[in-house]
Coordinates of C-alpha atoms in Angstrom, one line a residue:
M205 CA 78.2 102.9 90.8
I206 CA 77.7 102.9 87.5
L207 CA 79.7 99.2 85.9
R208 CA 79.4 98.2 82.6
N209 CA 77.7 95.0 82.3
E210 CA 78.2 93.4 79.1
N211 CA 78.5 91.0 77.5
S212 CA 81.9 88.8 77.0
P213 CA 84.6 91.0 74.5
S214 CA 84.4 90.5 71.2
L215 CA 87.8 88.8 69.4
H216 CA 89.2 91.8 68.5
W217 CA 88.9 93.5 71.8
K218 CA 90.4 91.3 73.0
L219 CA 93.4 91.0 70.8
A220 CA 93.3 94.8 70.5
I221 CA 95.1 94.8 74.4
L222 CA 96.5 91.6 73.8
G223 CA 98.4 94.2 71.1
A224 CA 99.4 96.8 73.4
A225 CA 100.7 94.5 76.2
V226 CA 103.2 93.6 72.4
V227 CA 103.6 97.6 71.7
F228 CA 104.4 97.7 75.6
V229 CA 106.9 95.2 75.0
F230 CA 108.3 96.1 72.0
L231 CA 108.6 99.4 73.4
A232 CA 110.1 98.3 77.0
A233 CA 112.9 95.9 75.7
S234 CA 114.2 98.7 73.2
N235 CA 118.4 98.2 74.4
I236 CA 117.6 96.9 76.7
D237 CA 121.0 97.4 78.8
L238 CA 120.2 101.4 78.7
P239 CA 121.3 102.9 81.6
G240 CA 123.4 101.2 83.2
L241 CA 122.1 97.7 85.5
Y242 CA 120.9 100.7 88.6
Y243 CA 121.4 101.1 92.1
D244 CA 118.3 100.5 93.2
E245 CA 116.6 98.0 91.1
L246 CA 119.5 95.2 92.5
I247 CA 119.0 95.6 96.1
Q248 CA 115.8 93.2 96.2
V249 CA 118.1 91.4 93.4
T250 CA 120.7 90.9 95.0
P251 CA 119.7 88.9 98.4
A252 CA 118.0 86.5 96.1
L253 CA 121.3 86.2 94.6
S254 CA 123.0 85.4 97.5
F255 CA 119.3 83.0 98.0
V256 CA 120.6 80.7 95.6
K257 CA 124.8 81.0 95.7
G258 CA 124.9 81.6 99.3
P259 CA 126.5 84.2 101.1
L260 CA 128.2 87.0 98.7
Q261 CA 130.9 89.3 99.6
V262 CA 128.7 92.2 99.2
Q263 CA 126.5 94.0 101.4
V264 CA 123.6 92.5 100.6
F265 CA 120.0 94.4 101.7
G266 CA 117.9 92.8 104.9
E267 CA 116.0 94.4 108.1
A268 CA 118.2 93.1 111.0
G269 CA 116.5 90.0 113.0
T270 CA 113.8 89.4 109.5
E271 CA 115.4 86.2 108.6
I272 CA 114.5 83.7 107.4
G273 CA 116.3 79.7 107.1
F274 CA 115.6 76.9 104.5
H275 CA 117.6 74.7 104.3
G276 CA 120.9 76.1 105.1
H277 CA 119.9 79.4 102.7
R278 CA 119.0 82.8 104.1
L279 CA 116.4 84.8 103.4
S280 CA 115.8 88.8 104.5
W281 CA 110.9 89.4 104.3
M282 CA 112.3 92.7 104.9
T283 CA 114.4 95.0 103.0
M284 CA 113.9 97.9 104.0
G285 CA 111.8 99.3 107.0
Y286 CA 109.2 100.5 104.7
L287 CA 109.8 98.0 101.7
G288 CA 109.3 93.9 101.9
A289 CA 110.9 91.2 99.9
L290 CA 108.0 89.7 97.9
K291 CA 110.5 90.7 94.7
T292 CA 113.3 88.5 95.7
I293 CA 110.9 85.2 96.9
V294 CA 109.2 86.3 93.5
F295 CA 113.1 87.3 91.2
V296 CA 114.8 83.8 93.2
P297 CA 114.2 81.0 89.9
I298 CA 115.6 83.3 88.3
A299 CA 118.8 84.2 89.8
A300 CA 118.9 79.8 90.0
A301 CA 118.1 80.0 86.2
L302 CA 119.4 82.7 84.8
H303 CA 123.0 84.3 84.5
L304 CA 122.0 87.9 86.2
G305 CA 122.5 90.7 83.8
P306 CA 120.6 93.5 82.0
K307 CA 118.5 91.3 80.1
S308 CA 117.8 89.4 82.7
V309 CA 116.7 91.7 85.5
R310 CA 114.6 93.7 83.3
Y311 CA 113.6 90.7 81.2
F312 CA 111.5 89.9 84.2
T313 CA 110.3 93.5 85.6
I314 CA 109.0 93.9 81.5
M315 CA 106.9 90.8 82.0
I316 CA 105.5 91.8 85.2
G317 CA 105.0 95.8 83.8
A318 CA 102.8 93.9 80.3
L319 CA 101.3 91.4 82.5
A320 CA 99.9 94.4 85.0
L321 CA 98.6 96.1 81.9
I322 CA 96.9 93.0 81.5
A323 CA 95.3 92.9 84.7
I324 CA 94.1 97.1 84.4
S325 CA 92.9 96.0 81.1
A326 CA 90.0 93.1 81.9
F327 CA 88.9 95.9 84.6
A328 CA 88.8 98.4 82.5
R329 CA 86.9 96.0 80.4
R330 CA 84.1 95.4 83.3
F331 CA 83.7 99.1 84.5
L332 CA 84.1 101.0 81.3
G333 CA 83.5 98.8 77.8
P334 CA 85.5 96.7 75.8
M335 CA 86.6 99.7 74.2
A336 CA 88.0 101.8 76.1
A337 CA 89.1 99.3 77.8
A338 CA 91.2 99.3 75.3
L339 CA 92.1 102.1 74.7
G340 CA 93.5 102.7 78.1
A341 CA 95.4 100.1 77.2
F342 CA 96.9 101.9 74.3
L343 CA 97.8 105.3 76.5
L344 CA 99.4 102.9 79.2
A345 CA 101.6 100.8 77.0
T346 CA 102.8 104.0 75.2
D347 CA 103.5 105.9 78.6
P348 CA 106.4 107.6 78.5
S349 CA 106.9 106.9 82.5
Y350 CA 105.1 103.8 82.6
L351 CA 107.7 102.5 79.8
I352 CA 110.9 103.5 81.9
Y353 CA 109.4 103.1 85.5
C354 CA 108.9 98.5 84.5
R355 CA 112.0 98.6 82.5
T356 CA 114.5 99.5 85.0
D357 CA 112.2 98.7 87.8
Y358 CA 112.2 102.4 89.5
G359 CA 110.4 103.1 92.5
P360 CA 110.0 99.9 92.8
T361 CA 106.8 100.0 90.4
V362 CA 105.7 96.7 88.6
L363 CA 104.4 94.8 91.4
M364 CA 102.5 97.2 92.7
M365 CA 101.5 97.8 89.4
L366 CA 99.9 94.5 89.0
L367 CA 99.1 93.5 92.4
K368 CA 97.0 97.5 92.1
G369 CA 95.5 95.5 87.9
V370 CA 94.5 92.4 89.9
A371 CA 93.1 93.9 92.9
L372 CA 90.9 95.9 90.8
W373 CA 89.7 93.6 88.9
Q374 CA 89.4 91.1 91.2
L375 CA 87.3 93.3 93.1
L376 CA 84.8 94.3 90.4
V377 CA 84.4 90.9 89.8
W378 CA 83.0 90.4 93.1
W379 CA 81.3 93.3 92.5
Q380 CA 78.9 92.2 89.3
T381 CA 78.6 88.7 90.2
R382 CA 78.4 88.5 94.1
N383 CA 81.6 85.4 94.0
S384 CA 83.1 85.8 97.4
W385 CA 86.6 84.6 96.3
S386 CA 87.2 87.0 93.4
L387 CA 87.1 89.9 96.4
Y388 CA 89.2 87.8 99.1
R389 CA 91.5 87.5 96.2
A390 CA 90.9 90.7 96.3
A391 CA 92.3 91.6 99.6
F392 CA 95.0 89.8 98.9
A393 CA 96.6 91.6 96.3
M394 CA 95.4 94.3 98.4
G395 CA 97.6 92.9 101.3
L396 CA 100.5 91.9 99.4
G397 CA 100.7 95.3 97.4
L398 CA 101.1 96.8 101.0
Y399 CA 103.4 94.4 102.1
D400 CA 105.3 95.2 98.7
K401 CA 105.6 98.8 100.1
T402 CA 103.7 99.9 102.6
N403 CA 102.8 103.7 100.9
F404 CA 100.4 101.2 99.2
L405 CA 98.8 102.1 101.2
W406 CA 97.3 105.4 99.1
I407 CA 96.0 103.3 96.6
V408 CA 93.9 100.6 99.0
I409 CA 92.3 104.1 100.8
A410 CA 92.6 106.2 97.7
I411 CA 89.8 103.2 96.1
A412 CA 87.5 103.1 99.5
G413 CA 87.7 106.7 99.9
A414 CA 86.3 107.1 96.5
V415 CA 82.9 104.9 96.0
L416 CA 82.6 105.7 100.1
M417 CA 82.6 109.3 97.8
V418 CA 80.6 108.3 94.4
A419 CA 78.6 105.4 95.9
P420 CA 78.5 104.9 99.8
R421 CA 75.9 102.0 99.1
S422 CA 78.8 100.1 97.6
F423 CA 79.8 99.0 101.0
T424 CA 76.2 97.4 102.5
R425 CA 76.5 94.8 100.0
L426 CA 78.8 93.1 102.4
T427 CA 78.4 90.4 104.0
R428 CA 79.9 89.9 107.4
Q429 CA 81.8 87.3 106.7
E430 CA 82.8 88.3 103.7
V431 CA 84.3 90.9 105.3
M432 CA 85.4 88.8 108.1
R433 CA 87.7 86.8 105.6
A434 CA 88.5 89.7 103.8
G435 CA 90.2 91.0 106.4
C436 CA 91.6 88.0 107.0
L437 CA 93.4 87.0 104.1
F438 CA 94.6 91.2 103.3
I439 CA 96.2 90.1 106.7
V440 CA 98.0 87.2 105.7
G441 CA 98.9 89.2 102.1
C442 CA 101.0 92.1 105.0
L443 CA 101.6 89.7 107.8
P444 CA 104.9 90.1 107.1
L445 CA 104.4 93.9 107.9
I446 CA 103.1 93.5 111.1
V447 CA 105.3 90.8 112.3
Y448 CA 108.0 93.0 112.0
N449 CA 106.2 96.4 113.3
R450 CA 105.1 94.3 116.4
H451 CA 107.4 96.5 118.1
W452 CA 106.9 99.9 119.1
P453 CA 108.4 102.3 118.0
P454 CA 106.9 100.6 115.0
P455 CA 110.1 100.4 113.1
T456 CA 108.2 101.0 109.5
W457 CA 107.6 104.1 111.3
T458 CA 110.9 105.0 111.9
A459 CA 112.0 104.6 108.9
L460 CA 109.6 106.5 107.3
K461 CA 110.7 109.6 109.3
T462 CA 114.4 108.8 109.2
Q463 CA 113.3 108.9 105.0
N464 CA 112.0 111.2 106.0
M465 CA 114.1 113.6 108.0
M466 CA 116.3 113.5 104.1
A467 CA 114.2 115.3 102.0
R468 CA 115.9 117.4 100.4
R469 CA 112.5 119.8 99.8
G470 CA 112.6 120.3 103.4
E471 CA 109.5 118.2 104.2
T472 CA 110.7 117.1 108.1
G473 CA 106.1 117.2 108.7
A474 CA 103.1 117.4 107.1
P475 CA 101.7 120.5 106.1
R476 CA 101.4 123.3 108.6
S477 CA 98.3 125.4 107.4
F478 CA 96.3 125.2 104.2
P479 CA 97.8 127.1 102.2
E480 CA 101.5 124.9 102.5
L481 CA 99.4 121.9 102.4
E482 CA 98.6 124.1 97.7
H483 CA 101.9 124.5 98.3
R484 CA 102.6 120.9 98.3
L485 CA 99.6 119.9 95.8
M486 CA 101.0 121.8 93.2
Q487 CA 104.0 120.5 93.4
R488 CA 102.7 117.1 93.1
A489 CA 100.5 117.8 90.2
R490 CA 103.6 119.4 88.3
V491 CA 105.2 116.0 89.4
L492 CA 102.3 114.3 87.5
N493 CA 102.4 116.7 84.8
N494 CA 106.1 115.4 84.7
L495 CA 105.5 111.8 84.7
F496 CA 102.8 112.3 81.4
T497 CA 106.1 114.3 79.7
A498 CA 108.9 111.7 81.7
S499 CA 110.7 115.2 82.8
T500 CA 110.8 112.7 86.0
V501 CA 113.7 110.0 84.1
N502 CA 117.2 111.3 85.4
Y503 CA 119.4 109.0 83.6
V504 CA 119.7 111.7 80.0
R505 CA 121.0 114.7 80.2
G506 CA 121.4 117.2 77.1
Y507 CA 118.2 117.2 75.6
L508 CA 114.7 119.9 76.3
A509 CA 112.3 118.1 78.4
P510 CA 108.4 119.9 77.0
R511 CA 106.2 121.2 79.8
L512 CA 103.3 119.2 78.6
A513 CA 102.3 116.7 77.0
P514 CA 99.9 116.1 75.1
M515 CA 98.1 113.4 77.6
S516 CA 98.6 116.2 79.9
V517 CA 96.2 118.1 77.8
V518 CA 92.7 116.0 77.7
F519 CA 93.8 114.5 80.6
F520 CA 92.8 118.0 82.4
V521 CA 89.8 118.2 80.1
A522 CA 88.4 115.3 80.7
S523 CA 88.9 115.8 85.2
V524 CA 86.8 118.8 83.2
I525 CA 84.1 117.5 82.0
T526 CA 83.9 114.3 84.4
V527 CA 83.4 117.6 87.5
I528 CA 81.2 119.6 85.4
C529 CA 78.6 117.4 83.8
Y530 CA 79.2 114.8 88.0
M531 CA 77.8 118.9 88.8
L532 CA 74.3 117.7 87.4
R533 CA 72.3 116.1 89.2
R534 CA 70.2 113.8 86.0
L535 CA 74.0 114.1 85.1
R536 CA 74.9 111.9 88.0
R537 CA 74.8 108.9 88.1
R538 CA 75.8 107.7 84.6
W539 CA 79.4 109.1 85.5
R540 CA 79.7 108.0 89.2
G541 CA 82.2 106.2 87.1
E542 CA 84.2 108.7 85.4
M543 CA 84.3 110.4 89.2
L544 CA 85.2 107.7 91.4
L545 CA 89.0 107.0 88.4
L546 CA 88.9 110.9 88.6
L547 CA 88.9 111.1 92.8
A548 CA 91.2 108.2 93.5
T549 CA 93.5 110.7 91.0
F550 CA 93.1 113.3 93.5
L551 CA 93.1 111.6 96.9
I552 CA 96.9 108.8 96.0
I553 CA 97.6 113.2 94.9
L554 CA 96.8 114.5 98.7
F555 CA 98.4 111.6 100.5
A556 CA 101.8 112.4 98.9
A557 CA 101.3 115.7 98.7
V558 CA 100.7 115.3 103.3
T559 CA 103.5 113.0 103.5
P560 CA 106.6 114.6 103.7
G561 CA 108.9 113.5 100.9
A562 CA 107.0 111.8 98.5
Y563 CA 107.6 114.1 95.8
E564 CA 109.1 112.3 93.1
G565 CA 107.3 110.3 90.4
H566 CA 108.3 106.9 91.7
H567 CA 105.3 109.1 94.2
L568 CA 102.8 109.9 92.0
I569 CA 103.0 107.0 89.6
L570 CA 100.9 105.3 91.9
S571 CA 98.0 107.1 90.7
Y572 CA 98.7 104.8 87.5
P573 CA 96.3 104.4 85.5
F574 CA 93.4 105.9 86.3
P575 CA 94.2 108.6 84.5
H576 CA 94.3 106.9 81.5
L577 CA 91.3 105.0 81.9
L578 CA 89.6 108.0 82.2
V579 CA 90.8 109.9 79.4
A580 CA 89.5 106.1 77.8
A581 CA 86.1 107.1 78.5
I582 CA 85.4 110.4 77.9
A583 CA 87.3 109.6 74.7
I584 CA 84.2 107.2 74.2
R585 CA 81.9 108.6 75.4
C586 CA 82.0 111.9 73.2
M587 CA 82.4 109.5 70.2
R588 CA 79.2 107.9 71.5
L589 CA 78.1 111.3 71.6
C590 CA 79.8 112.8 68.1
S591 CA 78.0 109.7 65.3
Q592 CA 75.1 110.3 66.6
M593 CA 75.6 113.4 64.4
R594 CA 73.8 113.8 61.1
K595 CA 76.7 111.4 58.7
P596 CA 78.5 112.7 57.9
L597 CA 79.4 114.8 60.0
G598 CA 79.6 113.3 63.1
T599 CA 80.8 110.2 61.7
I600 CA 83.9 113.4 61.2
A601 CA 83.6 114.4 64.7
A602 CA 83.8 111.1 65.9
G603 CA 86.8 111.3 64.1
A604 CA 88.9 114.2 65.3
V605 CA 88.0 113.1 68.5
F606 CA 90.1 109.4 68.6
L607 CA 92.6 112.0 66.9
A608 CA 92.5 114.5 70.1
G609 CA 91.4 112.1 72.6
V610 CA 93.6 109.1 71.6
A611 CA 95.9 108.8 68.9
G612 CA 97.4 112.7 69.2
P613 CA 97.9 110.9 73.4
V614 CA 100.0 108.0 72.2
T615 CA 101.7 109.5 69.4
G616 CA 102.9 112.4 70.9
S617 CA 103.8 109.7 74.7
T618 CA 105.1 107.3 72.1
L619 CA 107.7 110.0 70.4
R620 CA 108.9 110.9 74.1
Y621 CA 110.0 107.6 75.4
R622 CA 112.0 107.8 71.7
Q623 CA 113.0 110.8 72.7
V624 CA 114.4 109.9 75.7
M625 CA 115.9 106.3 74.2
V626 CA 118.0 107.9 71.3
Q627 CA 119.2 110.2 74.1
L628 CA 120.0 107.6 76.2
Q629 CA 121.5 105.7 72.8
K630 CA 124.1 108.5 73.3
T631 CA 125.3 109.4 77.1
G632 CA 124.7 105.6 77.5
G633 CA 123.2 107.1 80.6
T634 CA 124.2 109.5 83.5
G635 CA 125.9 109.3 86.3
S636 CA 125.2 106.0 88.7
W637 CA 123.0 104.6 85.7
S638 CA 125.9 104.6 83.1
D639 CA 126.7 101.5 81.5
G640 CA 130.3 102.0 82.7
I641 CA 129.0 99.9 84.9
Y642 CA 130.6 96.8 83.1
A643 CA 133.6 98.2 81.9
L644 CA 133.9 98.6 85.7
D645 CA 133.1 94.7 86.4
S646 CA 134.7 93.4 83.4
W647 CA 138.1 95.0 84.3
L648 CA 137.8 94.3 87.8
E649 CA 137.2 90.5 86.7
Q650 CA 139.9 90.9 84.5
Y651 CA 142.7 92.2 86.9
D652 CA 143.3 90.8 90.7
S653 CA 139.6 89.8 91.0
A654 CA 140.9 88.2 94.1
Q655 CA 141.3 91.6 95.7
P656 CA 138.5 93.9 97.4
V657 CA 136.5 96.3 95.1
V658 CA 135.3 99.5 97.5
A659 CA 132.4 101.0 96.9
V660 CA 133.0 104.6 98.1
D661 CA 130.4 106.2 97.6
W662 CA 126.7 105.0 96.9
G663 CA 125.8 103.9 93.1
I664 CA 127.9 100.9 92.4
G665 CA 128.2 97.8 95.1
Q666 CA 124.8 96.1 94.0
P667 CA 125.6 96.4 90.0
L668 CA 128.8 95.0 91.1
A669 CA 127.6 92.2 93.1
V670 CA 125.5 91.2 90.0
L671 CA 126.8 92.1 87.3
S672 CA 130.4 89.3 89.3
Q673 CA 128.2 87.3 89.4
G674 CA 128.6 87.3 93.6
R675 CA 132.8 87.3 92.5
L676 CA 133.9 90.3 93.2
H677 CA 133.6 90.2 96.7
C678 CA 132.3 94.6 97.5
V679 CA 132.8 96.6 99.8
E680 CA 130.3 99.2 101.1
L681 CA 131.7 102.2 102.4
W682 CA 129.2 105.1 101.9
S683 CA 127.6 105.2 104.7
V684 CA 130.5 105.7 107.6
H685 CA 130.6 108.4 110.0
D686 CA 134.3 108.4 110.4
A687 CA 138.2 107.2 109.1
A688 CA 138.4 104.3 111.5
G689 CA 136.2 101.8 109.1
Y690 CA 138.9 101.7 106.5
Q691 CA 141.9 101.5 109.0
G692 CA 140.8 96.9 108.7
L693 CA 141.5 98.0 104.6
F694 CA 143.9 99.4 104.5
N695 CA 146.4 96.7 106.6
G696 CA 145.7 94.3 103.1
P697 CA 147.2 95.7 100.6
G698 CA 145.5 95.1 96.4
S699 CA 142.3 97.1 97.4
R700 CA 140.7 98.5 94.7
Y701 CA 138.9 101.9 95.7
V702 CA 136.0 102.9 93.7
L703 CA 134.5 106.2 93.4
H704 CA 132.9 108.9 91.6
P705 CA 134.0 112.7 89.8
P706 CA 133.8 115.3 92.1
D707 CA 131.3 116.3 90.7
G708 CA 129.1 113.4 90.0
T709 CA 129.8 112.2 93.9
H710 CA 126.4 111.2 95.8
F711 CA 127.8 110.6 99.7
P712 CA 130.8 114.1 99.5
K713 CA 131.3 113.7 103.1
A714 CA 132.1 109.6 102.7
R715 CA 134.4 110.5 100.2
D716 CA 136.1 113.0 102.5
I717 CA 136.7 110.9 105.1
F718 CA 138.2 108.2 102.5
L719 CA 140.5 111.1 102.0
E720 CA 141.8 112.2 104.8
A721 CA 141.7 108.5 106.2
V722 CA 144.7 107.8 103.7
R723 CA 146.6 111.2 104.7
V724 CA 146.4 110.2 108.4
R725 CA 147.8 106.8 107.5
G726 CA 150.5 108.0 105.6
L727 CA 149.4 106.5 102.7
Q728 CA 149.7 107.4 98.8
I729 CA 146.3 107.2 96.3
H730 CA 146.9 106.6 92.6
L731 CA 144.2 106.6 90.0
V732 CA 144.7 103.8 87.3
K733 CA 141.6 103.4 86.0
T734 CA 138.9 105.9 84.3
I735 CA 135.9 104.6 83.2
T736 CA 134.3 107.3 81.3
D737 CA 130.9 107.6 78.9
R738 CA 129.8 107.3 75.9
M739 CA 130.2 111.6 76.1
G740 CA 133.7 111.2 76.6
H741 CA 132.9 112.7 80.6
P742 CA 134.2 110.5 83.2
V743 CA 131.9 108.9 86.1
L744 CA 134.1 106.1 88.2
L745 CA 137.6 106.5 88.8
V746 CA 139.1 103.3 90.9
Y747 CA 142.1 104.0 92.7
V748 CA 145.0 101.6 95.3
L749 CA 147.0 102.7 97.7
S750 CA 151.4 102.7 98.5
R751 CA 153.0 103.1 101.2
N752 CA 155.7 104.6 99.7
I753 CA 154.9 108.3 97.5
G754 CA 157.9 106.6 94.8
S755 CA 155.2 102.7 94.4
E756 CA 153.0 103.0 92.0
P757 CA 151.2 99.7 92.0
L758 CA 149.1 98.7 89.1
S759 CA 150.7 101.2 87.5
E760 CA 151.0 99.2 84.4
R761 CA 146.9 99.1 83.5
Q762 CA 146.2 103.1 84.1
G763 CA 144.3 104.0 81.7
T764 CA 140.2 105.1 79.8
A765 CA 137.4 102.5 78.8
R766 CA 134.2 103.0 78.3

């Protein structure tokens, strides 16, 4: 395998990589309150808050039978069947030290994203050289989807990126220095990544598979002792996941099957034919392109996303150049590094294709940063080739390559991210992403804060729990299957019921069950608060109930707030 065995990079390359991290933090932290705190970015935050403050008056995510106690504090070590509690554990000090809100939650994930960028650059410096590492860092730091997904930890993403970067970096340190402890650290990081989310297994297999196809003799360097110790540390890293799956059938497998049955595209199993596999591969490739264009962002509306981004074009060109050069026998050895990056990208796309339901942006972002590093590596190769030409033609050609291969994608990505943020400032976020959740929390805490708040739809309870620091008594009933789930609440007066408008409801069946339960009990429903987004569209509706037709409790508080 071709590695750049260069001396430590000079200070200006280190500063360039640090500059990329600063640019990333600056872009990601702009308008940090937008969009509104989102349900999924908080499902591992509320357990940390509960661990610090004691039981909250809201449903805290955690798998049954996975709770552990520590001096009277309880914590589940599995958030969901395929999602560990690594972020919850890491976030506990933040929950203990800071007032939780969009700043504390998002600055935390942005800093992890910056650390991931630095770890990836450390890997790239050893693998491709300092110039390619610096260019790749800027390509990734300005990628609109990397910025957006790290900002809101959609997926979740940031710990996956950090652990991937650390694992790649330490694997390369082991290869170049034969320091076994670097191998062990890489194995432990991969185990933690698998515990964090089970689809991290794609990354582990993709890296191993790419190395096996490009440089199969690399594995002969491993000693039996190193294999045993690295394997043990990998198991230690993902031990909570292993313990959780000690029963048959494995709960993680059951959870994934349940999730796959809910796949909106009807992908209820692996591809059964080559045409079906081809169709899924093309769909996943389009999603990767949509990541480059930030078309997967679902919390803005009212703008036309581009079909292609400069990054999409240069990645395609870099892939073609890599394949052609690798096919030439006399060049194959020198192009193994670039081919490894391309194969790792393809294998992750392939694993997403054969996994039913893995068709969203937060699945395909697992291929990052391989496309960005490939583009940077090819750009450096082409620039060096051009520099060998007669001056000034060579200088002009190298400059053109830099503009087209690096400056163009960086500029295009930055402008695309700015377009998304400008639109976000106009709307405040769409649906469950709306910043109207802040107005709702303020209103609920101001009026009758001791009364229960019943979330009849998904996307409401967790943000209210975090924004109120656990003070609000939130009951989530969007998953109830019959009207009996409401009877206990109906017996106690004063509950506030929060719904989305009909056209923005995630679980219409839960809404119908609630309205049917109200009708069966002969109760009257009164709209007492309408929360709108910045465009004036209603996003959250607050209702109360009464037993008499003429009574309208809280009617003096009716109104609209943004």
